[in-house]
mmCIF file of C-alpha atoms and ligand atoms in Angstrom:
data_model
loop_
_atom_site.group_PDB
_atom_site.id
_atom_site.type_symbol
_atom_site.label_atom_id
_atom_site.label_comp_id
_atom_site.label_asym_id
_atom_site.label_seq_id
_atom_site.Cartn_x
_atom_site.Cartn_y
_atom_site.Cartn_z
ATOM 1 C CA UNK A 1 -74.610 -50.821 17.083
ATOM 2 C CA UNK A 2 -77.320 -52.038 19.420
ATOM 3 C CA UNK A 3 -78.503 -55.581 18.921
ATOM 4 C CA UNK A 4 -82.127 -54.664 19.478
ATOM 5 C CA UNK A 5 -84.731 -52.782 17.491
ATOM 6 C CA UNK A 6 -86.820 -51.323 20.345
ATOM 7 C CA UNK A 7 -90.636 -51.129 20.445
ATOM 8 C CA UNK A 8 -92.199 -47.775 19.447
ATOM 9 C CA UNK A 9 -95.639 -46.550 18.499
ATOM 10 C CA UNK A 10 -96.295 -45.273 14.963
ATOM 11 C CA UNK A 11 -95.126 -43.077 13.351
ATOM 12 C CA UNK A 12 -91.776 -44.870 13.177
ATOM 13 C CA UNK A 13 -88.808 -44.131 10.931
ATOM 14 C CA UNK A 14 -85.923 -46.504 10.186
ATOM 15 C CA UNK A 15 -82.882 -46.556 7.949
ATOM 16 C CA UNK A 16 -80.660 -49.284 6.505
ATOM 17 C CA UNK A 17 -77.592 -49.339 4.243
ATOM 18 C CA UNK A 18 -77.214 -50.858 0.771
ATOM 19 C CA UNK A 19 -74.474 -53.381 0.050
ATOM 20 C CA UNK A 20 -71.549 -54.080 -2.215
ATOM 21 C CA UNK A 21 -70.570 -57.677 -2.988
ATOM 22 C CA UNK A 22 -66.787 -58.009 -3.227
ATOM 23 C CA UNK A 23 -66.567 -61.767 -3.973
ATOM 24 C CA UNK A 24 -68.955 -64.630 -4.609
ATOM 25 C CA UNK A 25 -72.298 -63.368 -5.976
ATOM 26 C CA UNK A 26 -74.365 -66.037 -7.729
ATOM 27 C CA UNK A 27 -72.205 -68.917 -6.437
ATOM 28 C CA UNK A 28 -73.395 -67.992 -2.910
ATOM 29 C CA UNK A 29 -76.880 -69.133 -3.914
ATOM 30 C CA UNK A 30 -75.323 -72.631 -4.403
ATOM 31 C CA UNK A 31 -73.586 -72.601 -0.999
ATOM 32 C CA UNK A 32 -70.212 -71.046 -1.988
ATOM 33 C CA UNK A 33 -68.610 -68.297 0.159
ATOM 34 C CA UNK A 34 -69.349 -64.605 -0.352
ATOM 35 C CA UNK A 35 -67.776 -61.399 0.991
ATOM 36 C CA UNK A 36 -69.767 -58.168 1.039
ATOM 37 C CA UNK A 37 -69.987 -54.928 2.955
ATOM 38 C CA UNK A 38 -72.729 -52.495 3.943
ATOM 39 C CA UNK A 39 -72.287 -49.288 1.907
ATOM 40 C CA UNK A 40 -72.415 -45.781 3.259
ATOM 41 C CA UNK A 41 -75.452 -45.120 0.995
ATOM 42 C CA UNK A 42 -78.784 -45.939 2.577
ATOM 43 C CA UNK A 43 -82.563 -46.115 2.368
ATOM 44 C CA UNK A 44 -84.873 -44.520 4.927
ATOM 45 C CA UNK A 45 -88.573 -45.130 5.528
ATOM 46 C CA UNK A 46 -91.235 -43.398 7.590
ATOM 47 C CA UNK A 47 -94.309 -45.472 8.483
ATOM 48 C CA UNK A 48 -97.456 -43.824 9.832
ATOM 49 C CA UNK A 49 -101.117 -44.718 10.299
ATOM 50 C CA UNK A 50 -103.311 -43.747 7.364
ATOM 51 C CA UNK A 51 -106.765 -44.192 5.896
ATOM 52 C CA UNK A 52 -105.433 -46.529 3.220
ATOM 53 C CA UNK A 53 -102.213 -48.419 2.668
ATOM 54 C CA UNK A 54 -99.899 -46.583 0.260
ATOM 55 C CA UNK A 55 -96.214 -46.476 -0.603
ATOM 56 C CA UNK A 56 -94.938 -43.023 -1.564
ATOM 57 C CA UNK A 57 -98.512 -41.851 -2.082
ATOM 58 C CA UNK A 58 -98.833 -44.019 -5.227
ATOM 59 C CA UNK A 59 -102.162 -43.364 -6.925
ATOM 60 C CA UNK A 60 -104.889 -46.010 -6.765
ATOM 61 C CA UNK A 61 -104.324 -48.746 -9.356
ATOM 62 C CA UNK A 62 -100.554 -48.294 -9.552
ATOM 63 C CA UNK A 63 -98.550 -51.531 -9.869
ATOM 64 C CA UNK A 64 -97.862 -52.627 -6.274
ATOM 65 C CA UNK A 65 -94.190 -52.772 -5.319
ATOM 66 C CA UNK A 66 -93.507 -56.523 -4.734
ATOM 67 C CA UNK A 67 -91.139 -55.844 -1.796
ATOM 68 C CA UNK A 68 -93.732 -53.635 -0.103
ATOM 69 C CA UNK A 69 -96.432 -56.250 -0.723
ATOM 70 C CA UNK A 70 -94.238 -59.018 0.669
ATOM 71 C CA UNK A 71 -93.393 -56.934 3.782
ATOM 72 C CA UNK A 72 -97.083 -56.286 4.440
ATOM 73 C CA UNK A 73 -97.873 -60.007 4.084
ATOM 74 C CA UNK A 74 -95.061 -61.218 6.325
ATOM 75 C CA UNK A 75 -94.626 -58.435 8.869
ATOM 76 C CA UNK A 76 -97.871 -56.449 9.087
ATOM 77 C CA UNK A 77 -100.753 -58.916 8.952
ATOM 78 C CA UNK A 78 -103.853 -57.234 10.322
ATOM 79 C CA UNK A 79 -101.890 -54.199 11.461
ATOM 80 C CA UNK A 80 -104.274 -51.753 9.763
ATOM 81 C CA UNK A 81 -103.690 -49.306 6.900
ATOM 82 C CA UNK A 82 -100.337 -47.499 6.823
ATOM 83 C CA UNK A 83 -98.668 -44.904 4.626
ATOM 84 C CA UNK A 84 -94.978 -45.513 3.948
ATOM 85 C CA UNK A 85 -92.588 -42.935 2.544
ATOM 86 C CA UNK A 86 -89.185 -44.060 1.382
ATOM 87 C CA UNK A 87 -86.148 -42.105 0.229
ATOM 88 C CA UNK A 88 -82.756 -43.352 -0.891
ATOM 89 C CA UNK A 89 -79.547 -42.298 -2.596
ATOM 90 C CA UNK A 90 -79.083 -45.852 -3.916
ATOM 91 C CA UNK A 91 -79.827 -46.267 -7.625
ATOM 92 C CA UNK A 92 -82.560 -48.886 -8.106
ATOM 93 C CA UNK A 93 -82.051 -52.280 -9.776
ATOM 94 C CA UNK A 94 -78.340 -51.435 -9.888
ATOM 95 C CA UNK A 95 -76.786 -54.256 -7.853
ATOM 96 C CA UNK A 96 -76.107 -52.017 -4.846
ATOM 97 C CA UNK A 97 -78.798 -53.394 -2.562
ATOM 98 C CA UNK A 98 -81.542 -50.779 -2.886
ATOM 99 C CA UNK A 99 -84.206 -53.487 -2.382
ATOM 100 C CA UNK A 100 -82.408 -55.067 0.576
ATOM 101 C CA UNK A 101 -81.966 -51.631 2.191
ATOM 102 C CA UNK A 102 -85.644 -50.768 1.662
ATOM 103 C CA UNK A 103 -86.746 -54.175 2.974
ATOM 104 C CA UNK A 104 -84.443 -54.030 6.035
ATOM 105 C CA UNK A 105 -85.509 -50.480 6.924
ATOM 106 C CA UNK A 106 -89.200 -51.295 6.471
ATOM 107 C CA UNK A 107 -88.902 -54.588 8.389
ATOM 108 C CA UNK A 108 -87.163 -52.714 11.236
ATOM 109 C CA UNK A 109 -89.903 -50.069 11.369
ATOM 110 C CA UNK A 110 -92.708 -52.666 11.277
ATOM 111 C CA UNK A 111 -90.950 -54.826 13.892
ATOM 112 C CA UNK A 112 -90.579 -51.784 16.125
ATOM 113 C CA UNK A 113 -94.291 -50.986 15.798
ATOM 114 C CA UNK A 114 -95.174 -54.601 16.726
ATOM 115 C CA UNK A 115 -93.112 -54.907 19.915
ATOM 116 C CA UNK A 116 -89.467 -54.751 18.778
ATOM 117 C CA UNK A 117 -87.043 -57.496 17.747
ATOM 118 C CA UNK A 118 -83.448 -58.619 17.966
ATOM 119 C CA UNK A 119 -81.122 -58.300 15.010
ATOM 120 C CA UNK A 120 -80.839 -62.021 14.157
ATOM 121 C CA UNK A 121 -84.640 -62.301 13.928
ATOM 122 C CA UNK A 122 -84.731 -59.110 11.836
ATOM 123 C CA UNK A 123 -82.174 -60.603 9.409
ATOM 124 C CA UNK A 124 -84.321 -63.733 9.031
ATOM 125 C CA UNK A 125 -87.457 -61.639 8.520
ATOM 126 C CA UNK A 126 -85.832 -59.274 5.992
ATOM 127 C CA UNK A 127 -84.596 -62.272 3.980
ATOM 128 C CA UNK A 128 -88.066 -63.855 3.967
ATOM 129 C CA UNK A 129 -89.559 -60.578 2.688
ATOM 130 C CA UNK A 130 -86.968 -60.210 -0.090
ATOM 131 C CA UNK A 131 -87.242 -63.873 -1.031
ATOM 132 C CA UNK A 132 -91.030 -63.605 -1.038
ATOM 133 C CA UNK A 133 -90.773 -60.775 -3.580
ATOM 134 C CA UNK A 134 -87.959 -62.239 -5.719
ATOM 135 C CA UNK A 135 -88.612 -65.971 -5.482
ATOM 136 C CA UNK A 136 -84.869 -66.744 -5.541
ATOM 137 C CA UNK A 137 -81.655 -65.692 -3.815
ATOM 138 C CA UNK A 138 -79.529 -65.889 -0.690
ATOM 139 C CA UNK A 139 -79.628 -63.808 2.524
ATOM 140 C CA UNK A 140 -76.311 -61.964 2.116
ATOM 141 C CA UNK A 141 -77.821 -58.682 0.893
ATOM 142 C CA UNK A 142 -80.481 -58.409 3.600
ATOM 143 C CA UNK A 143 -78.048 -59.494 6.350
ATOM 144 C CA UNK A 144 -75.598 -56.748 5.287
ATOM 145 C CA UNK A 145 -78.406 -54.184 5.443
ATOM 146 C CA UNK A 146 -79.418 -55.429 8.900
ATOM 147 C CA UNK A 147 -75.916 -55.899 10.379
ATOM 148 C CA UNK A 148 -73.737 -53.209 8.746
ATOM 149 C CA UNK A 149 -69.979 -53.713 8.340
ATOM 150 C CA UNK A 150 -68.131 -56.430 6.392
ATOM 151 C CA UNK A 151 -69.773 -59.848 6.322
ATOM 152 C CA UNK A 152 -69.125 -63.319 4.987
ATOM 153 C CA UNK A 153 -71.735 -65.865 3.955
ATOM 154 C CA UNK A 154 -71.032 -69.641 3.894
ATOM 155 C CA UNK A 155 -67.452 -69.088 5.039
ATOM 156 C CA UNK A 156 -67.399 -71.228 8.199
ATOM 157 C CA UNK A 157 -68.174 -70.385 11.783
ATOM 158 C CA UNK A 158 -65.414 -67.884 12.544
ATOM 159 C CA UNK A 159 -66.957 -64.532 13.554
ATOM 160 C CA UNK A 160 -70.425 -66.121 13.365
ATOM 161 C CA UNK A 161 -73.197 -63.525 13.713
ATOM 162 C CA UNK A 162 -76.264 -65.616 12.920
ATOM 163 C CA UNK A 163 -77.714 -68.280 10.675
ATOM 164 C CA UNK A 164 -80.505 -67.634 8.198
ATOM 165 C CA UNK A 165 -82.691 -70.596 7.233
ATOM 166 C CA UNK A 166 -85.194 -71.459 4.558
ATOM 167 C CA UNK A 167 -86.549 -75.024 4.475
ATOM 168 C CA UNK A 168 -83.506 -77.279 4.404
ATOM 169 C CA UNK A 169 -81.161 -74.461 3.333
ATOM 170 C CA UNK A 170 -78.913 -72.797 5.918
ATOM 171 C CA UNK A 171 -76.570 -69.810 5.454
ATOM 172 C CA UNK A 172 -74.061 -68.847 8.159
ATOM 173 C CA UNK A 173 -73.404 -65.115 8.305
ATOM 174 C CA UNK A 174 -70.053 -64.064 9.794
ATOM 175 C CA UNK A 175 -68.412 -60.754 10.709
ATOM 176 C CA UNK A 176 -64.949 -59.814 9.382
ATOM 177 C CA UNK A 177 -62.876 -56.693 10.025
ATOM 178 C CA UNK A 178 -63.264 -53.669 7.769
ATOM 179 C CA UNK A 179 -59.894 -53.178 6.008
ATOM 180 C CA UNK A 180 -60.616 -49.407 5.973
ATOM 181 C CA UNK A 181 -60.459 -49.163 2.186
ATOM 182 C CA UNK A 182 -62.298 -46.719 -0.071
ATOM 183 C CA UNK A 183 -63.791 -48.500 -3.092
ATOM 184 C CA UNK A 184 -65.262 -47.102 -6.298
ATOM 185 C CA UNK A 185 -68.615 -48.432 -7.421
ATOM 186 C CA UNK A 186 -70.275 -47.261 -10.619
ATOM 187 C CA UNK A 187 -73.722 -47.925 -12.019
ATOM 188 C CA UNK A 188 -73.829 -48.662 -15.753
ATOM 189 C CA UNK A 189 -77.290 -47.112 -16.115
ATOM 190 C CA UNK A 190 -78.601 -50.495 -17.293
ATOM 191 C CA UNK A 191 -81.200 -51.787 -14.802
ATOM 192 C CA UNK A 192 -81.527 -55.546 -14.442
ATOM 193 C CA UNK A 193 -83.656 -58.190 -12.759
ATOM 194 C CA UNK A 194 -81.888 -60.117 -10.000
ATOM 195 C CA UNK A 195 -84.328 -62.998 -10.299
ATOM 196 C CA UNK A 196 -83.756 -63.440 -14.075
ATOM 197 C CA UNK A 197 -79.967 -63.322 -13.681
ATOM 198 C CA UNK A 198 -80.020 -65.813 -10.768
ATOM 199 C CA UNK A 199 -82.178 -68.257 -12.746
ATOM 200 C CA UNK A 200 -79.921 -68.040 -15.831
ATOM 201 C CA UNK A 201 -76.792 -68.682 -13.743
ATOM 202 C CA UNK A 202 -78.457 -71.568 -11.866
ATOM 203 C CA UNK A 203 -79.074 -73.224 -15.239
ATOM 204 C CA UNK A 204 -75.406 -72.708 -16.163
ATOM 205 C CA UNK A 205 -74.173 -74.223 -12.874
ATOM 206 C CA UNK A 206 -76.483 -77.181 -13.462
ATOM 207 C CA UNK A 207 -75.133 -77.864 -16.991
ATOM 208 C CA UNK A 208 -71.876 -79.439 -18.274
ATOM 209 C CA UNK A 209 -68.787 -78.043 -16.553
ATOM 210 C CA UNK A 210 -70.967 -76.245 -13.994
ATOM 211 C CA UNK A 211 -69.463 -78.162 -11.055
ATOM 212 C CA UNK A 212 -65.917 -77.190 -12.050
ATOM 213 C CA UNK A 213 -66.944 -73.538 -12.417
ATOM 214 C CA UNK A 214 -68.612 -73.512 -9.018
ATOM 215 C CA UNK A 215 -65.441 -74.936 -7.444
ATOM 216 C CA UNK A 216 -63.415 -72.103 -9.004
ATOM 217 C CA UNK A 217 -65.913 -69.503 -7.681
ATOM 218 C CA UNK A 218 -65.495 -71.118 -4.266
ATOM 219 C CA UNK A 219 -61.689 -70.982 -4.403
ATOM 220 C CA UNK A 220 -61.578 -67.347 -5.573
ATOM 221 C CA UNK A 221 -64.002 -66.183 -2.869
ATOM 222 C CA UNK A 222 -62.141 -68.050 -0.094
ATOM 223 C CA UNK A 223 -58.800 -66.632 -1.194
ATOM 224 C CA UNK A 224 -60.424 -63.208 -1.588
ATOM 225 C CA UNK A 225 -61.753 -63.277 1.974
ATOM 226 C CA UNK A 226 -58.228 -64.102 3.212
ATOM 227 C CA UNK A 227 -56.645 -61.369 1.054
ATOM 228 C CA UNK A 228 -59.035 -58.672 2.342
ATOM 229 C CA UNK A 229 -58.559 -59.999 5.894
ATOM 230 C CA UNK A 230 -54.804 -59.443 5.738
ATOM 231 C CA UNK A 231 -55.209 -56.078 3.983
ATOM 232 C CA UNK A 232 -53.426 -57.266 0.813
ATOM 233 C CA UNK A 233 -54.629 -54.878 -1.907
ATOM 234 C CA UNK A 234 -52.649 -56.443 -4.742
ATOM 235 C CA UNK A 235 -53.888 -59.989 -4.123
ATOM 236 C CA UNK A 236 -57.442 -58.670 -3.648
ATOM 237 C CA UNK A 237 -57.215 -56.867 -7.005
ATOM 238 C CA UNK A 238 -55.989 -59.993 -8.819
ATOM 239 C CA UNK A 239 -58.812 -62.054 -7.327
ATOM 240 C CA UNK A 240 -61.423 -59.420 -8.241
ATOM 241 C CA UNK A 241 -60.278 -59.664 -11.840
ATOM 242 C CA UNK A 242 -60.368 -63.489 -11.713
ATOM 243 C CA UNK A 243 -63.875 -63.390 -10.194
ATOM 244 C CA UNK A 244 -64.966 -61.191 -13.120
ATOM 245 C CA UNK A 245 -63.632 -63.777 -15.614
ATOM 246 C CA UNK A 246 -65.826 -66.386 -13.935
ATOM 247 C CA UNK A 247 -68.870 -64.096 -13.938
ATOM 248 C CA UNK A 248 -68.273 -63.469 -17.644
ATOM 249 C CA UNK A 249 -68.114 -67.221 -18.181
ATOM 250 C CA UNK A 250 -71.512 -67.776 -16.517
ATOM 251 C CA UNK A 251 -72.968 -65.094 -18.782
ATOM 252 C CA UNK A 252 -73.779 -62.173 -16.460
ATOM 253 C CA UNK A 253 -71.384 -59.550 -17.777
ATOM 254 C CA UNK A 254 -72.659 -56.865 -20.158
ATOM 255 C CA UNK A 255 -70.995 -54.579 -22.747
ATOM 256 C CA UNK A 256 -71.475 -51.557 -20.453
ATOM 257 C CA UNK A 257 -69.905 -53.464 -17.548
ATOM 258 C CA UNK A 258 -66.918 -54.313 -19.744
ATOM 259 C CA UNK A 259 -66.542 -50.654 -20.820
ATOM 260 C CA UNK A 260 -66.481 -49.472 -17.216
ATOM 261 C CA UNK A 261 -63.984 -52.193 -16.273
ATOM 262 C CA UNK A 262 -61.680 -51.073 -19.103
ATOM 263 C CA UNK A 263 -61.995 -47.437 -18.008
ATOM 264 C CA UNK A 264 -61.121 -48.371 -14.416
ATOM 265 C CA UNK A 265 -58.092 -50.497 -15.257
ATOM 266 C CA UNK A 266 -55.207 -47.949 -15.142
ATOM 267 C CA UNK A 267 -56.193 -46.679 -11.668
ATOM 268 C CA UNK A 268 -57.448 -49.926 -10.110
ATOM 269 C CA UNK A 269 -55.818 -52.965 -8.506
ATOM 270 C CA UNK A 270 -58.723 -54.965 -9.930
ATOM 271 C CA UNK A 271 -62.436 -54.699 -10.653
ATOM 272 C CA UNK A 272 -65.526 -56.763 -11.355
ATOM 273 C CA UNK A 273 -69.273 -56.467 -11.662
ATOM 274 C CA UNK A 274 -71.059 -56.428 -8.313
ATOM 275 C CA UNK A 275 -74.489 -57.909 -7.573
ATOM 276 C CA UNK A 276 -76.495 -59.877 -10.086
ATOM 277 C CA UNK A 277 -74.821 -58.373 -13.201
ATOM 278 C CA UNK A 278 -76.386 -58.383 -16.681
ATOM 279 C CA UNK A 279 -76.212 -54.586 -16.307
ATOM 280 C CA UNK A 280 -76.096 -53.121 -12.809
ATOM 281 C CA UNK A 281 -72.814 -51.907 -11.332
ATOM 282 C CA UNK A 282 -69.108 -52.556 -11.018
ATOM 283 C CA UNK A 283 -66.837 -52.384 -7.973
ATOM 284 C CA UNK A 284 -63.171 -51.430 -8.313
ATOM 285 C CA UNK A 285 -60.406 -51.321 -5.716
ATOM 286 C CA UNK A 286 -58.392 -48.140 -6.374
ATOM 287 C CA UNK A 287 -54.614 -48.205 -6.490
ATOM 288 C CA UNK A 288 -53.498 -46.505 -3.260
ATOM 289 C CA UNK A 289 -53.982 -42.720 -3.512
ATOM 290 C CA UNK A 290 -55.784 -42.871 -6.879
ATOM 291 C CA UNK A 291 -59.396 -42.971 -5.595
ATOM 292 C CA UNK A 292 -60.394 -39.625 -7.161
ATOM 293 C CA UNK A 293 -58.761 -40.426 -10.488
ATOM 294 C CA UNK A 294 -60.620 -43.755 -10.578
ATOM 295 C CA UNK A 295 -63.973 -42.107 -9.870
ATOM 296 C CA UNK A 296 -63.281 -39.535 -12.627
ATOM 297 C CA UNK A 297 -62.396 -42.249 -15.122
ATOM 298 C CA UNK A 298 -65.674 -44.055 -14.383
ATOM 299 C CA UNK A 299 -67.676 -40.842 -14.774
ATOM 300 C CA UNK A 300 -65.941 -40.042 -18.083
ATOM 301 C CA UNK A 301 -66.855 -43.521 -19.342
ATOM 302 C CA UNK A 302 -70.527 -42.726 -18.668
ATOM 303 C CA UNK A 303 -70.945 -44.532 -15.330
ATOM 304 C CA UNK A 304 -72.634 -43.119 -12.234
ATOM 305 C CA UNK A 305 -69.738 -43.462 -9.786
ATOM 306 C CA UNK A 306 -69.585 -43.287 -5.996
ATOM 307 C CA UNK A 307 -66.541 -43.481 -3.759
ATOM 308 C CA UNK A 308 -67.773 -45.703 -0.919
ATOM 309 C CA UNK A 309 -66.595 -47.328 2.286
ATOM 310 C CA UNK A 310 -68.050 -49.880 4.593
ATOM 311 C CA UNK A 311 -70.420 -48.456 7.168
ATOM 312 C CA UNK A 312 -70.566 -50.115 10.591
ATOM 313 C CA UNK A 313 -74.198 -49.018 11.037
ATOM 314 C CA UNK A 314 -76.844 -51.639 10.248
ATOM 315 C CA UNK A 315 -80.605 -51.095 10.234
ATOM 316 C CA UNK A 316 -81.695 -48.736 13.000
ATOM 317 C CA UNK A 317 -84.542 -46.483 14.061
ATOM 318 C CA UNK A 318 -84.387 -42.769 13.287
ATOM 319 C CA UNK A 319 -85.787 -40.203 15.745
ATOM 320 C CA UNK A 320 -88.624 -38.205 14.213
ATOM 321 C CA UNK A 321 -89.089 -34.551 15.082
ATOM 322 C CA UNK A 322 -91.932 -33.849 17.534
ATOM 323 C CA UNK A 323 -93.844 -32.180 14.653
ATOM 324 C CA UNK A 324 -94.078 -35.625 12.956
ATOM 325 C CA UNK A 325 -97.109 -36.530 15.059
ATOM 326 C CA UNK A 326 -95.694 -38.223 18.160
HETATM 327 C C1 LIG B 1 -77.545 -60.229 -5.714
HETATM 328 O O1 LIG B 1 -77.197 -59.034 -5.040
HETATM 329 C C2 LIG B 1 -76.604 -61.348 -5.337
HETATM 330 C C3 LIG B 1 -76.908 -62.683 -5.993
HETATM 331 O O2 LIG B 1 -75.913 -63.611 -5.562
HETATM 332 C C4 LIG B 1 -78.280 -63.185 -5.624
HETATM 333 C C5 LIG B 1 -78.386 -63.542 -4.153
HETATM 334 O O3 LIG B 1 -77.401 -63.995 -3.546
HETATM 335 O O4 LIG B 1 -79.494 -63.383 -3.620
HETATM 336 C C6 LIG B 1 -76.821 -62.580 -7.513
#
């Protein structure tokens, strides 16, 4: 992984991975630790000059994509009209970071076309774009898409990669080793709004008993980070299941999530929803050697499953063929 996104003239193409949150979603927004990894499923964009600014050749009058709009405002002021094409294997609004991957890839391409950038600045920029579109949230998703690999947020300074800031808020992003595990993720088919889920959970944390709950989220994520760090599958599985109980308690589970979790149980060390919840996806840690069985169980229960691993590759430029107009 190079730490730079080099300068190039348009057309420019870039790619970035989605993410899977293992521990700590929602509580991370209130400063608690989070563990997540960049998935080996990605988004790719191609940006070229054009007569008018369009995303995926959307017809005039189509509802503008808020992430695209936010990227243009923050990273392409006065840059002239561009046509952007994006492709991805990540299901949208599914908790697997399709927006963060799109934003990180687009921010990388626009940064390249405006002189290049380093990775820490790209992580800050990608977060600002996502936050501008969503209005709420923490920088874990966009940092995973920019950095690749396994990352922690708010977990102290060990392995520190960079800090992302917004006003008075600061999030420290750290690097941890990839345990080399294959995980199963499965989309319920129920799309959800991250912003709505984050606002509902914020209200819950701010109400009676919210402080105690947040402390328990904090404990589970810290112990989870240690368990993954020492490659302890059993302890990781137990903590995944405990994290799910907490997510249920703050109201972001969903009947389809619970069905997939039940289907996963016999072949998994543990499982939970991943991302904002209220629909979206689950992540399950397979019992050793039972990865395929777990994926089959999730498919039979009506999920859209993927066997995934961490990818070390963060956002990067993609070489375009000479026929692409260079
Ligand atoms: C969404 O992928 C993760 C949340 O914690 C929101 C955020 O941290 O931005 C629910």
